[in-house]
Tab-separated table of C-alpha atoms in Angstrom:
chain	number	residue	atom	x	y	z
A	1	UNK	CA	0.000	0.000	0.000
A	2	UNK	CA	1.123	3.464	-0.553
A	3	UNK	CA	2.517	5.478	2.302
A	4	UNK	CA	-0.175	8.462	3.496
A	5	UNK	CA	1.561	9.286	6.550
A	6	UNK	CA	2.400	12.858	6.040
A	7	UNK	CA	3.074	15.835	8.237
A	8	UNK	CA	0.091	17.311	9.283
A	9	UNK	CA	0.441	20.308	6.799
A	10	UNK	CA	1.503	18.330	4.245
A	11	UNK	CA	-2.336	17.298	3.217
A	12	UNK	CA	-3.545	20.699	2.218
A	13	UNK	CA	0.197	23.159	1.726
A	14	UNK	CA	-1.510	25.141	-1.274
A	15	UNK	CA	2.085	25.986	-2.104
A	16	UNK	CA	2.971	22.448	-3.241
A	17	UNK	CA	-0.417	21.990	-4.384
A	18	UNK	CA	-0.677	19.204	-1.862
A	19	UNK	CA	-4.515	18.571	-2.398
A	20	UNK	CA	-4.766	18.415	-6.433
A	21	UNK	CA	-1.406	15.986	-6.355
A	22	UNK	CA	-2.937	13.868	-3.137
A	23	UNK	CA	-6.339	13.695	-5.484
A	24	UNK	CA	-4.623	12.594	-8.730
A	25	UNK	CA	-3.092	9.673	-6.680
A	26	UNK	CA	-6.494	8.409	-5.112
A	27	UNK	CA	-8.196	8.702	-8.820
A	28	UNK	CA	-5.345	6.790	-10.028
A	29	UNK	CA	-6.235	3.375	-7.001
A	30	UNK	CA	-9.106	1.373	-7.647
A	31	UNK	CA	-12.356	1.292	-5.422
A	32	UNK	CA	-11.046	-0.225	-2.556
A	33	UNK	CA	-7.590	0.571	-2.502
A	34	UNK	CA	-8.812	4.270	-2.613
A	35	UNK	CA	-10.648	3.363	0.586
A	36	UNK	CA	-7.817	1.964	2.356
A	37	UNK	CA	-5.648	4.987	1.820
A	38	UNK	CA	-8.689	7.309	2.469
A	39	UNK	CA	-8.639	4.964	5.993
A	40	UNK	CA	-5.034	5.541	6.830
A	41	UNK	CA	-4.923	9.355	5.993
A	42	UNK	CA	-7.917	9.411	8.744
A	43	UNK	CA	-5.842	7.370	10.940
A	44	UNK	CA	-2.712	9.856	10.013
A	45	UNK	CA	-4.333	13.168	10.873
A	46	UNK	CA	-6.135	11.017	14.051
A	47	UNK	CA	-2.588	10.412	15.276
A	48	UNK	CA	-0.821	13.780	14.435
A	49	UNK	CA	-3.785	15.375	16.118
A	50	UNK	CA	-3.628	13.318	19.480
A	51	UNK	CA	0.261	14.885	19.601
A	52	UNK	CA	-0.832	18.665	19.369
A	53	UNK	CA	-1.689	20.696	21.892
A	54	UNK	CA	-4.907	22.710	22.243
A	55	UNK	CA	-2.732	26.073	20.462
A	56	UNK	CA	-0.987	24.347	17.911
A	57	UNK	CA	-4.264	22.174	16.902
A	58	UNK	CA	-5.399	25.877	16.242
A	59	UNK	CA	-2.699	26.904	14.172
A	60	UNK	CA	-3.022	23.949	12.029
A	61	UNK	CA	-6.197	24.858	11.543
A	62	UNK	CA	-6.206	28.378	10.659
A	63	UNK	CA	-3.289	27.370	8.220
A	64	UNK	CA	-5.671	24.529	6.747
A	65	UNK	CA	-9.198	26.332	6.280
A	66	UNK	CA	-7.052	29.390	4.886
A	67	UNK	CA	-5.152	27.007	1.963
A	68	UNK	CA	-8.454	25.766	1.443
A	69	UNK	CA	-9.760	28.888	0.438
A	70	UNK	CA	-7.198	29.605	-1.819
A	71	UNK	CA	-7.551	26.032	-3.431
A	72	UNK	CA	-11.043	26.748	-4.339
A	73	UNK	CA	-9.573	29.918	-5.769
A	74	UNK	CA	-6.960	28.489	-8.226
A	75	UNK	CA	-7.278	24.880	-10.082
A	76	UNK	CA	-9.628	22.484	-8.827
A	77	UNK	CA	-8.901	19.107	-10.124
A	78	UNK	CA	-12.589	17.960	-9.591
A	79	UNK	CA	-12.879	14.198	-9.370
A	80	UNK	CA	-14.874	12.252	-7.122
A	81	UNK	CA	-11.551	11.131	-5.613
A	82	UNK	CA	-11.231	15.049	-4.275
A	83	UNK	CA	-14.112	14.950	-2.186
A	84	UNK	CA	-13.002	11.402	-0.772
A	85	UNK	CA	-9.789	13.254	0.370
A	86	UNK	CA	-11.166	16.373	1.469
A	87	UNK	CA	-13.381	14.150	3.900
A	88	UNK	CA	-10.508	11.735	4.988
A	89	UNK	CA	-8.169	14.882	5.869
A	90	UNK	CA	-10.436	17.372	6.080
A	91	UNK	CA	-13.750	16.712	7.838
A	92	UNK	CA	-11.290	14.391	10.483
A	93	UNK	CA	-9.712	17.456	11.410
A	94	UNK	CA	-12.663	19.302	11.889
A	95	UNK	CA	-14.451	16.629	14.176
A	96	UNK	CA	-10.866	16.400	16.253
A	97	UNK	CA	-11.564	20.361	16.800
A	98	UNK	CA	-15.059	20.278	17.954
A	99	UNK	CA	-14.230	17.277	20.396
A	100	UNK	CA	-11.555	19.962	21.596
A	101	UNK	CA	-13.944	22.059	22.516
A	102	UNK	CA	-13.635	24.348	19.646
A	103	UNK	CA	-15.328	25.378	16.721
A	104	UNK	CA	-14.321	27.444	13.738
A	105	UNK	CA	-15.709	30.345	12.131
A	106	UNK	CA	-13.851	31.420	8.817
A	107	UNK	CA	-15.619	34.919	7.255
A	108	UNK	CA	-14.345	36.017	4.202
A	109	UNK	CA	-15.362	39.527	2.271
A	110	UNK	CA	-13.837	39.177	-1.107
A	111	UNK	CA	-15.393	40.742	-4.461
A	112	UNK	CA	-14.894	38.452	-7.987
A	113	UNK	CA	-14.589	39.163	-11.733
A	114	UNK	CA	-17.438	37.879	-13.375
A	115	UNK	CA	-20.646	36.059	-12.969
A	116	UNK	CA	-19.382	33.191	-14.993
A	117	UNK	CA	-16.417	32.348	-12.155
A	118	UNK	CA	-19.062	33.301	-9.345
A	119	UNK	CA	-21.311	30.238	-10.869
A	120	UNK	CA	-18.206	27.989	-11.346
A	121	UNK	CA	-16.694	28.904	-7.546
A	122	UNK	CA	-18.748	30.309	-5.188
A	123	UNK	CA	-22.163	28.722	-5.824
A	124	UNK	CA	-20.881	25.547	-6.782
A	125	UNK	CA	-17.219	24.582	-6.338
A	126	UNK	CA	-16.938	26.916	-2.926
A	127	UNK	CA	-19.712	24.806	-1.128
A	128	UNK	CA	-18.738	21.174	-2.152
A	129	UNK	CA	-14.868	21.560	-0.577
A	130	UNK	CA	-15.846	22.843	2.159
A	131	UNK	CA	-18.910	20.992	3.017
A	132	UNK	CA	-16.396	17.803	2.394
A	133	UNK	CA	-14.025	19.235	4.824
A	134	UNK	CA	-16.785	19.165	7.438
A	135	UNK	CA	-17.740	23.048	7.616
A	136	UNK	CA	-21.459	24.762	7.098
A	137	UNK	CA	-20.822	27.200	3.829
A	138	UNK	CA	-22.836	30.159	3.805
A	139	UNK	CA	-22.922	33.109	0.863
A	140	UNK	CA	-25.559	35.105	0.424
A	141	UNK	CA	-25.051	36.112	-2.867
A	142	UNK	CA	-25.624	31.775	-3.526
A	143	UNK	CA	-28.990	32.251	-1.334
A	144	UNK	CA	-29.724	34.946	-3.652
A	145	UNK	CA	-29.070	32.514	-7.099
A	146	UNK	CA	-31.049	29.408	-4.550
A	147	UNK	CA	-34.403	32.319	-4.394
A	148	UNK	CA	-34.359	33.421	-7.725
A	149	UNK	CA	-34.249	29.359	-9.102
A	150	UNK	CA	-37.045	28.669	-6.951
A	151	UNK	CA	-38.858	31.766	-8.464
A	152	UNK	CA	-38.217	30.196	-12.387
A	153	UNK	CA	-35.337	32.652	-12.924
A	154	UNK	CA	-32.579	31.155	-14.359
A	155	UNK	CA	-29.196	31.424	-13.291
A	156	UNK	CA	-28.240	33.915	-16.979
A	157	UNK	CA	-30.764	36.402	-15.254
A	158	UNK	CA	-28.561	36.688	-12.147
A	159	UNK	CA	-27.185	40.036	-12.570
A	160	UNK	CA	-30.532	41.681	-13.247
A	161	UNK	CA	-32.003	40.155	-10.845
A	162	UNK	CA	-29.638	40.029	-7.336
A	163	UNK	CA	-30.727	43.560	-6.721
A	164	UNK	CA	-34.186	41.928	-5.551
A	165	UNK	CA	-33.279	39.030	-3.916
A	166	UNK	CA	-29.830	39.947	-1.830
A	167	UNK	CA	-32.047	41.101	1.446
A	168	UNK	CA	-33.923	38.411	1.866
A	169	UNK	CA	-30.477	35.916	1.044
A	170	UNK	CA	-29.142	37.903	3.331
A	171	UNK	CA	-31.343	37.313	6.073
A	172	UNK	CA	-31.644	33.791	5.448
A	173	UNK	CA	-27.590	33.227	5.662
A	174	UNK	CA	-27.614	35.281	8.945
A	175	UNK	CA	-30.602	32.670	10.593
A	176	UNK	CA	-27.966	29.943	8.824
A	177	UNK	CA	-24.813	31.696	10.898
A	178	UNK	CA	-27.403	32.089	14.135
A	179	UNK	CA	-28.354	28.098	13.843
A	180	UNK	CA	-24.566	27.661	13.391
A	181	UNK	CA	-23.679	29.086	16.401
A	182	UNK	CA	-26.495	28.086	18.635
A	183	UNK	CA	-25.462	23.948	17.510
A	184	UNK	CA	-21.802	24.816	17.468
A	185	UNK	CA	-21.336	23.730	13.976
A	186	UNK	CA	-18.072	25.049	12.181
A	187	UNK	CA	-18.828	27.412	9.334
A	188	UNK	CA	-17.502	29.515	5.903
A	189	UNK	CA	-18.998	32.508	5.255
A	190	UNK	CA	-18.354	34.731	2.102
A	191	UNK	CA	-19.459	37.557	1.308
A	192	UNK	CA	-18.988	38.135	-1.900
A	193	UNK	CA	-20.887	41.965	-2.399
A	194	UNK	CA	-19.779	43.234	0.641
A	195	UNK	CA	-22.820	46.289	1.682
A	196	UNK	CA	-22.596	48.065	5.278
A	197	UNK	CA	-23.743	45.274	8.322
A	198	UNK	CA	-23.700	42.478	5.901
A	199	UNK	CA	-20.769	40.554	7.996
A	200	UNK	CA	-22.002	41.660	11.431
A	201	UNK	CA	-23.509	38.629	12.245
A	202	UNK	CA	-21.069	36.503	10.656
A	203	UNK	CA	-18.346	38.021	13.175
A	204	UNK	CA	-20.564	37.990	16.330
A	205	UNK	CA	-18.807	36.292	19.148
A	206	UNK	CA	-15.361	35.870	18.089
A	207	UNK	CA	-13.323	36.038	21.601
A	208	UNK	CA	-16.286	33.737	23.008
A	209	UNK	CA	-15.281	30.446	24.917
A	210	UNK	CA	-14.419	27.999	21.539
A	211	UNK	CA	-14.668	29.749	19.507
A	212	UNK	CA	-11.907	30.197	16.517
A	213	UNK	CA	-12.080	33.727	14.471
A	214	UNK	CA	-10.556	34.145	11.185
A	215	UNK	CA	-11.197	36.862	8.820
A	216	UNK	CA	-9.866	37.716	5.659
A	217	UNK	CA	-10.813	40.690	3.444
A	218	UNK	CA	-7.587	40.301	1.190
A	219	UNK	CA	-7.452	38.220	-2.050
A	220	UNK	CA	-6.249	34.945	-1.318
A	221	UNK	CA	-2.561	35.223	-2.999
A	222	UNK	CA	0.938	34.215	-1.930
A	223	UNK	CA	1.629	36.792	1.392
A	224	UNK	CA	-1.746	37.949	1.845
A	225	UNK	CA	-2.787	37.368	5.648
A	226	UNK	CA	-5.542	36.828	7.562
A	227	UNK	CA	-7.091	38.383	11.319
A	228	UNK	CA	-7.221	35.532	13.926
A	229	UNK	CA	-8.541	35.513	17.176
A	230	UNK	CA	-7.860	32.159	18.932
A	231	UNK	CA	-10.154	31.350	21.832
A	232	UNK	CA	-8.842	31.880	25.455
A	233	UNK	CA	-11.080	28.911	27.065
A	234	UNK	CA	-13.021	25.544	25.420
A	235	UNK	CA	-16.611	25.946	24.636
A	236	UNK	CA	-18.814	26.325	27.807
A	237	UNK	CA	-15.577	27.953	29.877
């Protein structure tokens, strides 16, 4: 069997494009050798996890969620393999979190070029990683596209027709944060239009017992940073 065992960071480092090279082994193994290796890379991140303490857990994460942002904002190499991994790393690292004591609450305000990459990313490529990973994914601007279908306007009418639909999206993604919080679920929020207020539920609570803040307002590039506040006690503290 093929070794999985990697450093901890070594399953997502966007700079060595970690996750699109760890996917193009998986869709390379058959059925169920793809589901051993998915096994030990759970088992990996399992052990590496059990070593860390509380803090650098937290870092890992921060550096994790982060790369996994700017994944979703280079190439994708979408396979059904990707999803498989992203669940095996991702969504085990998440899980080891919450049974920390933590959860994690990544807000992003970042504008985009296009409606055509806002369909592709956002609405549909945004969700899927990080749902795999084990995180709730919340954009309003999405909610928006979500009303409008359920209306009979197509997805081409989207520019027209946001103007219409963006307060009530964003009210729904805010009850979405609110149900978040009150179940302690991990989320992703982006804001992708930002208007005055629109992240101010999003960001409510960071410095609360748990609970992990990270915000980023920069595009995700090589040196850009993000605002972290880590948590001072374990949910309930």
């Amino acid at each position: 069997m093929d070794n999985w065992d990697f450093r901890l960071v070594d399953y997502w480092d966007q700079t060595t494009s970690a996750i699109n090279r760890s996917t193009l082994r998986l869709s390379k193994l058959g059925e169920p050798e793809r589901k051993a290796a998915c096994g030990q890379i759970r088992d990996a991140v399992r052990m590496r996890v059990h070593d860390l303490a509380d803090e650098q857990l937290l870092q890992a994460v921060v550096s994790m969620v982060d790369d996994l942002y700017k994944y979703v904002n280079e190439e994708v190499l979408m396979a059904a393999a990707l999803f498989e991994y992203l669940d095996a790393f991702g969504r085990t690292l998440t899980q080891a979190v919450r049974e920390r004591g933590y959860v994690i609450r990544y807000v992003v305000e970042n504008q985009f070029s296009g409606v055509d990459f806002l369909m592709l990313g956002p609405f549909d490529v945004f969700p899927r990683v990080f749902n795999a990973a084990g995180f709730v994914y919340i954009c309003p601007q999405q909610l928006s596209l979500h009303l409008m279908q359920h209306d009979g306007i197509t997805a081409s009418e989207y520019p027209w027709a946001i103007a219409q639909y963006i307060t009530e999206a964003r009210h729904s993604g805010d009850r979405i944060v609110i149900k978040c919080h009150d179940e302690g679920q991990h989320y992703v929020f982006l804001e992708a239009d930002y208007q005055e207020g629109a992240l101010d539920i999003a960001l409510r609570g960071g410095g609360a017992p748990g609970v992990l803040s990270i915000f980023r307002d920069d595009a995700p590039v090589a040196g850009s940073e993000v605002f972290v506040g880590f948590p001072e006690q374990k949910l309930g503290g």
